[in-house]
């Protein structure tokens, strides 16, 4: 049974997991340092939109990386366990659930013939690229924005979700734009996220910027009165508002972007297969069913703006 966690439960869960630690870098078990030399990156799109730089879709199961996964018998996927409706641990069952979790199982079903033949490894926002590059995971399915800088280090699948950046503020805050909501305020963003990059741009006039490992840490810090606003992916912002009825989203949506699955640059066969799976997932109704189940309650029943 899906249960919307209360403010107290969000704080308690985050404290138990060691999530409250603004500005502190906590290591992720099993994630080693990234290799010194990065693979050759694809040429940058002069428009700045790198979302379509990906291998053509292919149903082939005969590639090197796909055969390696089949021989192992399990697909290893880096996911979140703290993003409500996307990738979170159900406090009653202890199981990982959400939109990204269902997508991961759909990939495992095609690669291995069984949606349960998947090993989930939780990774922080800051450790996503590192986990891909050092082979800790086969892929990361974790609300990851596709951009040109990240393509220098990893490959991306075709987009599976359209998004942007939204500001989360207390309901008492009447700001209508992101600029209004952060001017002179203590703001929060996740490390190595698109939101952190946004706050490096001049002109926001924030009082301070707190950088944390996971976006849920920002919600906890807001609840504790340590920050005034959070900038995060619009989908995750909606999840925060669903968790805590005392916060709201500022209407403005900035920096439109797309989410993709992160993979190793050399695993072109797996990336091509994932692209085929995404096409099939959309065509067979799987994407819409997952949206209806997990995201419609917080993002609205009309999924058209979010389907690439």
PDB file of C-alpha atoms in Angstrom:
ATOM      1  CA  UNK A   1       0.000   0.000   0.000  1.00  0.00           C
ATOM      2  CA  UNK A   2       1.454   3.362  -1.014  1.00  0.00           C
ATOM      3  CA  UNK A   3       1.690   5.793   1.883  1.00  0.00           C
ATOM      4  CA  UNK A   4       2.666   9.457   1.684  1.00  0.00           C
ATOM      5  CA  UNK A   5       5.283   9.935   4.351  1.00  0.00           C
ATOM      6  CA  UNK A   6       4.782  12.737   6.848  1.00  0.00           C
ATOM      7  CA  UNK A   7       7.313  15.444   7.642  1.00  0.00           C
ATOM      8  CA  UNK A   8       8.433  13.562  10.738  1.00  0.00           C
ATOM      9  CA  UNK A   9       8.935  10.341   8.821  1.00  0.00           C
ATOM     10  CA  UNK A  10      10.958  12.095   6.128  1.00  0.00           C
ATOM     11  CA  UNK A  11      13.249  13.619   8.736  1.00  0.00           C
ATOM     12  CA  UNK A  12      13.537  10.371  10.682  1.00  0.00           C
ATOM     13  CA  UNK A  13      14.289   8.296   7.595  1.00  0.00           C
ATOM     14  CA  UNK A  14      16.909  10.746   6.385  1.00  0.00           C
ATOM     15  CA  UNK A  15      18.572  10.933   9.789  1.00  0.00           C
ATOM     16  CA  UNK A  16      18.612   7.143  10.067  1.00  0.00           C
ATOM     17  CA  UNK A  17      20.261   6.875   6.672  1.00  0.00           C
ATOM     18  CA  UNK A  18      22.797   9.574   7.505  1.00  0.00           C
ATOM     19  CA  UNK A  19      21.396  11.928   4.905  1.00  0.00           C
ATOM     20  CA  UNK A  20      21.471  15.176   6.852  1.00  0.00           C
ATOM     21  CA  UNK A  21      24.914  16.532   6.217  1.00  0.00           C
ATOM     22  CA  UNK A  22      24.838  19.771   4.285  1.00  0.00           C
ATOM     23  CA  UNK A  23      28.062  20.463   2.448  1.00  0.00           C
ATOM     24  CA  UNK A  24      29.547  17.117   3.489  1.00  0.00           C
ATOM     25  CA  UNK A  25      30.610  14.393   1.070  1.00  0.00           C
ATOM     26  CA  UNK A  26      29.706  10.932   2.303  1.00  0.00           C
ATOM     27  CA  UNK A  27      31.243   7.966   0.487  1.00  0.00           C
ATOM     28  CA  UNK A  28      29.061   5.356  -1.177  1.00  0.00           C
ATOM     29  CA  UNK A  29      29.874   1.735  -0.242  1.00  0.00           C
ATOM     30  CA  UNK A  30      31.299  -0.229  -3.136  1.00  0.00           C
ATOM     31  CA  UNK A  31      31.964   2.837  -5.311  1.00  0.00           C
ATOM     32  CA  UNK A  32      35.670   3.228  -6.080  1.00  0.00           C
ATOM     33  CA  UNK A  33      37.452   6.228  -7.539  1.00  0.00           C
ATOM     34  CA  UNK A  34      36.847   6.930 -11.222  1.00  0.00           C
ATOM     35  CA  UNK A  35      39.603   6.047 -13.709  1.00  0.00           C
ATOM     36  CA  UNK A  36      42.083   8.837 -14.347  1.00  0.00           C
ATOM     37  CA  UNK A  37      41.605   8.891 -18.112  1.00  0.00           C
ATOM     38  CA  UNK A  38      38.156   9.584 -19.535  1.00  0.00           C
ATOM     39  CA  UNK A  39      36.976   7.860 -22.725  1.00  0.00           C
ATOM     40  CA  UNK A  40      36.757   9.945 -25.872  1.00  0.00           C
ATOM     41  CA  UNK A  41      33.604  12.065 -25.739  1.00  0.00           C
ATOM     42  CA  UNK A  42      31.264  12.558 -28.689  1.00  0.00           C
ATOM     43  CA  UNK A  43      31.377  15.893 -30.470  1.00  0.00           C
ATOM     44  CA  UNK A  44      29.312  18.566 -28.734  1.00  0.00           C
ATOM     45  CA  UNK A  45      26.147  19.820 -30.351  1.00  0.00           C
ATOM     46  CA  UNK A  46      26.648  23.571 -30.967  1.00  0.00           C
ATOM     47  CA  UNK A  47      23.056  24.180 -29.818  1.00  0.00           C
ATOM     48  CA  UNK A  48      23.860  22.689 -26.413  1.00  0.00           C
ATOM     49  CA  UNK A  49      21.206  19.975 -26.806  1.00  0.00           C
ATOM     50  CA  UNK A  50      22.973  16.613 -26.585  1.00  0.00           C
ATOM     51  CA  UNK A  51      19.842  14.581 -25.893  1.00  0.00           C
ATOM     52  CA  UNK A  52      19.824  12.806 -29.268  1.00  0.00           C
ATOM     53  CA  UNK A  53      23.518  11.815 -29.352  1.00  0.00           C
ATOM     54  CA  UNK A  54      22.962   8.093 -28.825  1.00  0.00           C
ATOM     55  CA  UNK A  55      23.297   4.859 -30.823  1.00  0.00           C
ATOM     56  CA  UNK A  56      20.407   3.834 -33.063  1.00  0.00           C
ATOM     57  CA  UNK A  57      17.924   1.500 -31.381  1.00  0.00           C
ATOM     58  CA  UNK A  58      18.630  -2.209 -31.895  1.00  0.00           C
ATOM     59  CA  UNK A  59      16.917  -5.351 -30.549  1.00  0.00           C
ATOM     60  CA  UNK A  60      20.150  -7.357 -30.743  1.00  0.00           C
ATOM     61  CA  UNK A  61      21.084  -9.425 -27.697  1.00  0.00           C
ATOM     62  CA  UNK A  62      24.419 -10.551 -29.145  1.00  0.00           C
ATOM     63  CA  UNK A  63      26.632  -7.614 -28.145  1.00  0.00           C
ATOM     64  CA  UNK A  64      29.616  -7.935 -25.802  1.00  0.00           C
ATOM     65  CA  UNK A  65      28.098  -6.110 -22.819  1.00  0.00           C
ATOM     66  CA  UNK A  66      24.683  -7.726 -23.174  1.00  0.00           C
ATOM     67  CA  UNK A  67      26.270 -11.195 -23.230  1.00  0.00           C
ATOM     68  CA  UNK A  68      28.308 -10.290 -20.147  1.00  0.00           C
ATOM     69  CA  UNK A  69      25.126  -9.387 -18.249  1.00  0.00           C
ATOM     70  CA  UNK A  70      23.379 -12.559 -19.402  1.00  0.00           C
ATOM     71  CA  UNK A  71      26.319 -14.684 -18.254  1.00  0.00           C
ATOM     72  CA  UNK A  72      26.184 -13.001 -14.852  1.00  0.00           C
ATOM     73  CA  UNK A  73      22.434 -13.557 -14.602  1.00  0.00           C
ATOM     74  CA  UNK A  74      21.581 -10.147 -13.181  1.00  0.00           C
ATOM     75  CA  UNK A  75      21.383  -6.567 -14.440  1.00  0.00           C
ATOM     76  CA  UNK A  76      23.073  -4.163 -12.015  1.00  0.00           C
ATOM     77  CA  UNK A  77      21.338  -0.789 -11.912  1.00  0.00           C
ATOM     78  CA  UNK A  78      22.249   2.325  -9.953  1.00  0.00           C
ATOM     79  CA  UNK A  79      19.095   3.908  -8.510  1.00  0.00           C
ATOM     80  CA  UNK A  80      17.847   6.280  -5.845  1.00  0.00           C
ATOM     81  CA  UNK A  81      16.117   5.161  -2.664  1.00  0.00           C
ATOM     82  CA  UNK A  82      15.070   8.591  -1.409  1.00  0.00           C
ATOM     83  CA  UNK A  83      13.074  10.145  -4.270  1.00  0.00           C
ATOM     84  CA  UNK A  84       9.393   9.615  -3.618  1.00  0.00           C
ATOM     85  CA  UNK A  85       7.512   8.138  -6.605  1.00  0.00           C
ATOM     86  CA  UNK A  86      10.740   7.744  -8.621  1.00  0.00           C
ATOM     87  CA  UNK A  87      13.040   5.517  -6.625  1.00  0.00           C
ATOM     88  CA  UNK A  88      12.227   5.100  -2.947  1.00  0.00           C
ATOM     89  CA  UNK A  89      12.143   2.374  -0.341  1.00  0.00           C
ATOM     90  CA  UNK A  90       8.613   1.582   0.745  1.00  0.00           C
ATOM     91  CA  UNK A  91       8.703   1.866   4.564  1.00  0.00           C
ATOM     92  CA  UNK A  92       6.145  -0.931   4.937  1.00  0.00           C
ATOM     93  CA  UNK A  93       7.536  -3.541   2.538  1.00  0.00           C
ATOM     94  CA  UNK A  94      11.169  -2.465   2.511  1.00  0.00           C
ATOM     95  CA  UNK A  95      11.137  -2.806  -1.288  1.00  0.00           C
ATOM     96  CA  UNK A  96      12.340  -0.239  -3.814  1.00  0.00           C
ATOM     97  CA  UNK A  97       9.471   1.240  -5.820  1.00  0.00           C
ATOM     98  CA  UNK A  98       8.777   4.035  -8.273  1.00  0.00           C
ATOM     99  CA  UNK A  99       8.856   5.097 -11.925  1.00  0.00           C
ATOM    100  CA  UNK A 100      12.599   4.516 -12.388  1.00  0.00           C
ATOM    101  CA  UNK A 101      12.401   1.161 -10.609  1.00  0.00           C
ATOM    102  CA  UNK A 102       9.688  -0.064 -12.994  1.00  0.00           C
ATOM    103  CA  UNK A 103      11.728   1.093 -15.981  1.00  0.00           C
ATOM    104  CA  UNK A 104      14.757  -0.803 -14.658  1.00  0.00           C
ATOM    105  CA  UNK A 105      12.680  -3.972 -14.363  1.00  0.00           C
ATOM    106  CA  UNK A 106      11.431  -3.543 -17.942  1.00  0.00           C
ATOM    107  CA  UNK A 107      15.048  -3.444 -19.124  1.00  0.00           C
ATOM    108  CA  UNK A 108      15.910  -6.562 -17.092  1.00  0.00           C
ATOM    109  CA  UNK A 109      12.935  -8.393 -18.603  1.00  0.00           C
ATOM    110  CA  UNK A 110      14.240  -7.854 -22.129  1.00  0.00           C
ATOM    111  CA  UNK A 111      17.898  -8.535 -21.358  1.00  0.00           C
ATOM    112  CA  UNK A 112      17.361 -11.549 -19.082  1.00  0.00           C
ATOM    113  CA  UNK A 113      13.745 -12.602 -19.637  1.00  0.00           C
ATOM    114  CA  UNK A 114      12.774 -11.822 -16.039  1.00  0.00           C
ATOM    115  CA  UNK A 115      11.988  -8.391 -14.532  1.00  0.00           C
ATOM    116  CA  UNK A 116      13.203  -9.596 -11.158  1.00  0.00           C
ATOM    117  CA  UNK A 117      16.720 -10.425 -12.376  1.00  0.00           C
ATOM    118  CA  UNK A 118      17.976  -7.006 -11.408  1.00  0.00           C
ATOM    119  CA  UNK A 119      20.331  -5.956  -8.629  1.00  0.00           C
ATOM    120  CA  UNK A 120      19.687  -2.432  -7.386  1.00  0.00           C
ATOM    121  CA  UNK A 121      22.593  -0.445  -5.996  1.00  0.00           C
ATOM    122  CA  UNK A 122      21.739   2.908  -4.484  1.00  0.00           C
ATOM    123  CA  UNK A 123      23.967   5.775  -5.586  1.00  0.00           C
ATOM    124  CA  UNK A 124      23.927   9.415  -4.589  1.00  0.00           C
ATOM    125  CA  UNK A 125      23.476  12.204  -7.112  1.00  0.00           C
ATOM    126  CA  UNK A 126      27.172  13.054  -6.812  1.00  0.00           C
ATOM    127  CA  UNK A 127      28.333   9.453  -7.419  1.00  0.00           C
ATOM    128  CA  UNK A 128      26.272   8.583 -10.505  1.00  0.00           C
ATOM    129  CA  UNK A 129      28.937   9.163 -13.135  1.00  0.00           C
ATOM    130  CA  UNK A 130      31.633   7.573 -10.991  1.00  0.00           C
ATOM    131  CA  UNK A 131      29.550   4.416 -10.515  1.00  0.00           C
ATOM    132  CA  UNK A 132      29.069   4.093 -14.284  1.00  0.00           C
ATOM    133  CA  UNK A 133      32.683   4.712 -15.228  1.00  0.00           C
ATOM    134  CA  UNK A 134      34.217   2.313 -12.727  1.00  0.00           C
ATOM    135  CA  UNK A 135      31.778  -0.496 -13.581  1.00  0.00           C
ATOM    136  CA  UNK A 136      30.054  -0.670 -10.197  1.00  0.00           C
ATOM    137  CA  UNK A 137      26.777  -0.646 -12.154  1.00  0.00           C
ATOM    138  CA  UNK A 138      25.765  -1.500 -15.722  1.00  0.00           C
ATOM    139  CA  UNK A 139      23.684   1.645 -15.913  1.00  0.00           C
ATOM    140  CA  UNK A 140      22.136   4.389 -13.817  1.00  0.00           C
ATOM    141  CA  UNK A 141      18.364   4.918 -13.924  1.00  0.00           C
ATOM    142  CA  UNK A 142      18.022   7.845 -11.552  1.00  0.00           C
ATOM    143  CA  UNK A 143      16.328  11.019 -12.893  1.00  0.00           C
ATOM    144  CA  UNK A 144      19.586  11.950 -14.634  1.00  0.00           C
ATOM    145  CA  UNK A 145      19.540  15.009 -16.888  1.00  0.00           C
ATOM    146  CA  UNK A 146      21.224  14.592 -20.267  1.00  0.00           C
ATOM    147  CA  UNK A 147      23.783  17.308 -20.980  1.00  0.00           C
ATOM    148  CA  UNK A 148      26.927  17.847 -23.013  1.00  0.00           C
ATOM    149  CA  UNK A 149      29.298  18.043 -20.042  1.00  0.00           C
ATOM    150  CA  UNK A 150      28.208  14.661 -18.725  1.00  0.00           C
ATOM    151  CA  UNK A 151      28.635  13.157 -22.179  1.00  0.00           C
ATOM    152  CA  UNK A 152      32.364  13.783 -21.833  1.00  0.00           C
ATOM    153  CA  UNK A 153      32.413  10.975 -19.261  1.00  0.00           C
ATOM    154  CA  UNK A 154      29.453   8.686 -20.008  1.00  0.00           C
ATOM    155  CA  UNK A 155      26.913   7.757 -22.674  1.00  0.00           C
ATOM    156  CA  UNK A 156      23.176   8.333 -22.455  1.00  0.00           C
ATOM    157  CA  UNK A 157      20.191   6.483 -23.791  1.00  0.00           C
ATOM    158  CA  UNK A 158      17.529   8.274 -25.777  1.00  0.00           C
ATOM    159  CA  UNK A 159      15.430  10.549 -23.513  1.00  0.00           C
ATOM    160  CA  UNK A 160      12.650   8.900 -21.516  1.00  0.00           C
ATOM    161  CA  UNK A 161      11.264  11.940 -19.685  1.00  0.00           C
ATOM    162  CA  UNK A 162      11.032  15.689 -20.311  1.00  0.00           C
ATOM    163  CA  UNK A 163      11.705  17.901 -17.332  1.00  0.00           C
ATOM    164  CA  UNK A 164      13.190  21.182 -16.088  1.00  0.00           C
ATOM    165  CA  UNK A 165      14.091  22.895 -12.819  1.00  0.00           C
ATOM    166  CA  UNK A 166      11.541  23.994 -10.197  1.00  0.00           C
ATOM    167  CA  UNK A 167      11.936  25.784  -6.909  1.00  0.00           C
ATOM    168  CA  UNK A 168      10.432  24.327  -3.728  1.00  0.00           C
ATOM    169  CA  UNK A 169       9.489  26.877  -1.065  1.00  0.00           C
ATOM    170  CA  UNK A 170       7.296  26.985   2.057  1.00  0.00           C
ATOM    171  CA  UNK A 171       3.632  27.665   1.295  1.00  0.00           C
ATOM    172  CA  UNK A 172       3.978  30.964   3.125  1.00  0.00           C
ATOM    173  CA  UNK A 173       6.426  32.124   0.436  1.00  0.00           C
ATOM    174  CA  UNK A 174       4.471  33.894  -2.331  1.00  0.00           C
ATOM    175  CA  UNK A 175       7.301  34.123  -4.886  1.00  0.00           C
ATOM    176  CA  UNK A 176       6.151  33.744  -8.496  1.00  0.00           C
ATOM    177  CA  UNK A 177       9.571  33.187 -10.094  1.00  0.00           C
ATOM    178  CA  UNK A 178      12.778  31.374  -9.221  1.00  0.00           C
ATOM    179  CA  UNK A 179      14.674  34.676  -9.040  1.00  0.00           C
ATOM    180  CA  UNK A 180      12.173  36.049  -6.510  1.00  0.00           C
ATOM    181  CA  UNK A 181      12.262  32.860  -4.477  1.00  0.00           C
ATOM    182  CA  UNK A 182      16.047  32.745  -4.038  1.00  0.00           C
ATOM    183  CA  UNK A 183      17.044  36.414  -3.771  1.00  0.00           C
ATOM    184  CA  UNK A 184      18.554  36.985  -0.351  1.00  0.00           C
ATOM    185  CA  UNK A 185      17.570  33.436   0.692  1.00  0.00           C
ATOM    186  CA  UNK A 186      19.454  30.377   1.933  1.00  0.00           C
ATOM    187  CA  UNK A 187      19.049  27.886  -0.901  1.00  0.00           C
ATOM    188  CA  UNK A 188      19.858  24.219  -1.343  1.00  0.00           C
ATOM    189  CA  UNK A 189      20.772  21.904  -4.241  1.00  0.00           C
ATOM    190  CA  UNK A 190      22.221  18.431  -4.744  1.00  0.00           C
ATOM    191  CA  UNK A 191      25.909  17.999  -5.500  1.00  0.00           C
ATOM    192  CA  UNK A 192      26.769  17.595  -9.216  1.00  0.00           C
ATOM    193  CA  UNK A 193      23.148  18.208 -10.162  1.00  0.00           C
ATOM    194  CA  UNK A 194      21.820  20.560 -12.815  1.00  0.00           C
ATOM    195  CA  UNK A 195      20.540  22.714  -9.944  1.00  0.00           C
ATOM    196  CA  UNK A 196      24.049  23.158  -8.542  1.00  0.00           C
ATOM    197  CA  UNK A 197      25.225  24.245 -11.993  1.00  0.00           C
ATOM    198  CA  UNK A 198      22.337  26.721 -12.213  1.00  0.00           C
ATOM    199  CA  UNK A 199      23.296  28.389  -8.934  1.00  0.00           C
ATOM    200  CA  UNK A 200      26.815  28.976 -10.262  1.00  0.00           C
ATOM    201  CA  UNK A 201      25.359  31.410 -12.781  1.00  0.00           C
ATOM    202  CA  UNK A 202      25.524  35.081 -11.776  1.00  0.00           C
ATOM    203  CA  UNK A 203      22.535  37.185 -10.874  1.00  0.00           C
ATOM    204  CA  UNK A 204      20.577  35.081  -8.400  1.00  0.00           C
ATOM    205  CA  UNK A 205      21.665  37.086  -5.340  1.00  0.00           C
ATOM    206  CA  UNK A 206      21.254  34.233  -2.880  1.00  0.00           C
ATOM    207  CA  UNK A 207      22.277  34.640   0.750  1.00  0.00           C
ATOM    208  CA  UNK A 208      23.983  31.224   0.742  1.00  0.00           C
ATOM    209  CA  UNK A 209      23.983  27.979  -1.239  1.00  0.00           C
ATOM    210  CA  UNK A 210      24.082  24.659   0.600  1.00  0.00           C
ATOM    211  CA  UNK A 211      25.157  21.663  -1.490  1.00  0.00           C
ATOM    212  CA  UNK A 212      24.172  18.169  -0.304  1.00  0.00           C
ATOM    213  CA  UNK A 213      24.510  14.639  -1.654  1.00  0.00           C
ATOM    214  CA  UNK A 214      20.823  13.975  -2.332  1.00  0.00           C
ATOM    215  CA  UNK A 215      17.921  16.283  -3.101  1.00  0.00           C
ATOM    216  CA  UNK A 216      15.882  14.793  -0.234  1.00  0.00           C
ATOM    217  CA  UNK A 217      18.494  16.220   2.149  1.00  0.00           C
ATOM    218  CA  UNK A 218      17.334  19.664   1.011  1.00  0.00           C
ATOM    219  CA  UNK A 219      13.737  18.931   2.025  1.00  0.00           C
ATOM    220  CA  UNK A 220      14.928  17.779   5.429  1.00  0.00           C
ATOM    221  CA  UNK A 221      17.011  20.934   5.851  1.00  0.00           C
ATOM    222  CA  UNK A 222      13.966  23.025   4.911  1.00  0.00           C
ATOM    223  CA  UNK A 223      11.925  21.205   7.531  1.00  0.00           C
ATOM    224  CA  UNK A 224      14.635  21.883  10.107  1.00  0.00           C
ATOM    225  CA  UNK A 225      14.680  25.582   9.194  1.00  0.00           C
ATOM    226  CA  UNK A 226      18.284  25.508   7.953  1.00  0.00           C
ATOM    227  CA  UNK A 227      17.508  26.547   4.346  1.00  0.00           C
ATOM    228  CA  UNK A 228      14.691  28.575   2.801  1.00  0.00           C
ATOM    229  CA  UNK A 229      14.292  27.062  -0.667  1.00  0.00           C
ATOM    230  CA  UNK A 230      15.350  24.101  -2.801  1.00  0.00           C
ATOM    231  CA  UNK A 231      16.057  24.003  -6.534  1.00  0.00           C
ATOM    232  CA  UNK A 232      15.754  20.557  -8.082  1.00  0.00           C
ATOM    233  CA  UNK A 233      14.480  18.637 -11.087  1.00  0.00           C
ATOM    234  CA  UNK A 234      10.792  19.470 -11.636  1.00  0.00           C
ATOM    235  CA  UNK A 235       9.792  15.828 -11.249  1.00  0.00           C
ATOM    236  CA  UNK A 236      11.630  15.550  -7.942  1.00  0.00           C
ATOM    237  CA  UNK A 237      10.240  18.901  -6.820  1.00  0.00           C
ATOM    238  CA  UNK A 238       6.728  17.529  -7.332  1.00  0.00           C
ATOM    239  CA  UNK A 239       7.700  14.480  -5.270  1.00  0.00           C
ATOM    240  CA  UNK A 240       8.910  16.713  -2.433  1.00  0.00           C
ATOM    241  CA  UNK A 241       5.604  18.582  -2.428  1.00  0.00           C
ATOM    242  CA  UNK A 242       3.781  15.232  -2.352  1.00  0.00           C
ATOM    243  CA  UNK A 243       5.795  14.216   0.711  1.00  0.00           C
ATOM    244  CA  UNK A 244       5.376  17.454   2.607  1.00  0.00           C
ATOM    245  CA  UNK A 245       2.075  19.377   2.369  1.00  0.00           C
ATOM    246  CA  UNK A 246       3.644  22.494   3.911  1.00  0.00           C
ATOM    247  CA  UNK A 247       5.757  23.234   0.813  1.00  0.00           C
ATOM    248  CA  UNK A 248       4.813  24.210  -2.729  1.00  0.00           C
ATOM    249  CA  UNK A 249       6.377  24.625  -6.173  1.00  0.00           C
ATOM    250  CA  UNK A 250       7.042  28.075  -7.602  1.00  0.00           C
ATOM    251  CA  UNK A 251       5.153  28.290 -10.908  1.00  0.00           C
ATOM    252  CA  UNK A 252       8.164  29.029 -13.100  1.00  0.00           C
ATOM    253  CA  UNK A 253       9.875  26.070 -14.789  1.00  0.00           C
ATOM    254  CA  UNK A 254      13.429  26.888 -15.921  1.00  0.00           C
ATOM    255  CA  UNK A 255      16.126  25.176 -18.029  1.00  0.00           C
ATOM    256  CA  UNK A 256      13.992  22.621 -19.934  1.00  0.00           C
ATOM    257  CA  UNK A 257      15.848  19.306 -20.171  1.00  0.00           C
ATOM    258  CA  UNK A 258      15.431  15.572 -20.707  1.00  0.00           C
ATOM    259  CA  UNK A 259      16.181  12.576 -18.533  1.00  0.00           C
ATOM    260  CA  UNK A 260      18.174   9.638 -19.846  1.00  0.00           C
ATOM    261  CA  UNK A 261      19.741   6.395 -18.668  1.00  0.00           C
ATOM    262  CA  UNK A 262      23.480   6.686 -18.047  1.00  0.00           C
ATOM    263  CA  UNK A 263      25.817   3.988 -19.413  1.00  0.00           C
ATOM    264  CA  UNK A 264      29.494   3.457 -20.211  1.00  0.00           C
ATOM    265  CA  UNK A 265      30.578   5.057 -23.468  1.00  0.00           C
ATOM    266  CA  UNK A 266      32.106   1.796 -24.723  1.00  0.00           C
ATOM    267  CA  UNK A 267      28.919  -0.228 -24.057  1.00  0.00           C
ATOM    268  CA  UNK A 268      27.333   0.802 -27.358  1.00  0.00           C
ATOM    269  CA  UNK A 269      25.538  -2.533 -27.781  1.00  0.00           C
ATOM    270  CA  UNK A 270      23.773  -2.168 -24.428  1.00  0.00           C
ATOM    271  CA  UNK A 271      22.897   1.475 -25.126  1.00  0.00           C
ATOM    272  CA  UNK A 272      21.381   0.515 -28.506  1.00  0.00           C
ATOM    273  CA  UNK A 273      19.340  -2.233 -26.854  1.00  0.00           C
ATOM    274  CA  UNK A 274      18.142   0.129 -24.109  1.00  0.00           C
ATOM    275  CA  UNK A 275      17.029   2.560 -26.808  1.00  0.00           C
ATOM    276  CA  UNK A 276      14.959  -0.206 -28.389  1.00  0.00           C
ATOM    277  CA  UNK A 277      13.489  -1.095 -25.002  1.00  0.00           C
ATOM    278  CA  UNK A 278      12.490   2.540 -24.470  1.00  0.00           C
ATOM    279  CA  UNK A 279      10.701   2.563 -27.844  1.00  0.00           C
ATOM    280  CA  UNK A 280       8.874  -0.658 -26.944  1.00  0.00           C
ATOM    281  CA  UNK A 281       8.094   0.558 -23.413  1.00  0.00           C
ATOM    282  CA  UNK A 282       6.383   3.597 -24.858  1.00  0.00           C
ATOM    283  CA  UNK A 283       4.575   1.662 -27.624  1.00  0.00           C
ATOM    284  CA  UNK A 284       3.242  -1.110 -25.375  1.00  0.00           C
ATOM    285  CA  UNK A 285       1.796   1.268 -22.781  1.00  0.00           C
ATOM    286  CA  UNK A 286       4.378   0.542 -20.092  1.00  0.00           C
ATOM    287  CA  UNK A 287       5.567   4.148 -19.856  1.00  0.00           C
ATOM    288  CA  UNK A 288       2.028   5.507 -19.518  1.00  0.00           C
ATOM    289  CA  UNK A 289       1.040   2.864 -16.970  1.00  0.00           C
ATOM    290  CA  UNK A 290       4.063   3.710 -14.830  1.00  0.00           C
ATOM    291  CA  UNK A 291       3.315   7.435 -15.126  1.00  0.00           C
ATOM    292  CA  UNK A 292      -0.311   6.906 -14.129  1.00  0.00           C
ATOM    293  CA  UNK A 293       0.643   4.807 -11.134  1.00  0.00           C
ATOM    294  CA  UNK A 294       3.534   6.804  -9.742  1.00  0.00           C
ATOM    295  CA  UNK A 295       3.559  10.345 -11.098  1.00  0.00           C
ATOM    296  CA  UNK A 296       0.017  11.389 -12.039  1.00  0.00           C
ATOM    297  CA  UNK A 297      -1.005  12.076  -8.395  1.00  0.00           C
ATOM    298  CA  UNK A 298       1.752  14.694  -8.010  1.00  0.00           C
ATOM    299  CA  UNK A 299       2.401  15.863 -11.603  1.00  0.00           C
ATOM    300  CA  UNK A 300      -1.103  15.715 -13.089  1.00  0.00           C
ATOM    301  CA  UNK A 301      -2.990  13.198 -15.204  1.00  0.00           C
ATOM    302  CA  UNK A 302      -1.835  14.777 -18.487  1.00  0.00           C
ATOM    303  CA  UNK A 303       1.466  13.057 -19.251  1.00  0.00           C
ATOM    304  CA  UNK A 304       1.967  14.685 -22.674  1.00  0.00           C
ATOM    305  CA  UNK A 305       4.329  17.466 -21.457  1.00  0.00           C
ATOM    306  CA  UNK A 306       6.629  14.852 -19.942  1.00  0.00           C
ATOM    307  CA  UNK A 307       6.791  12.269 -22.742  1.00  0.00           C
ATOM    308  CA  UNK A 308       9.729  13.020 -25.082  1.00  0.00           C
TER     309      UNK A 308
END
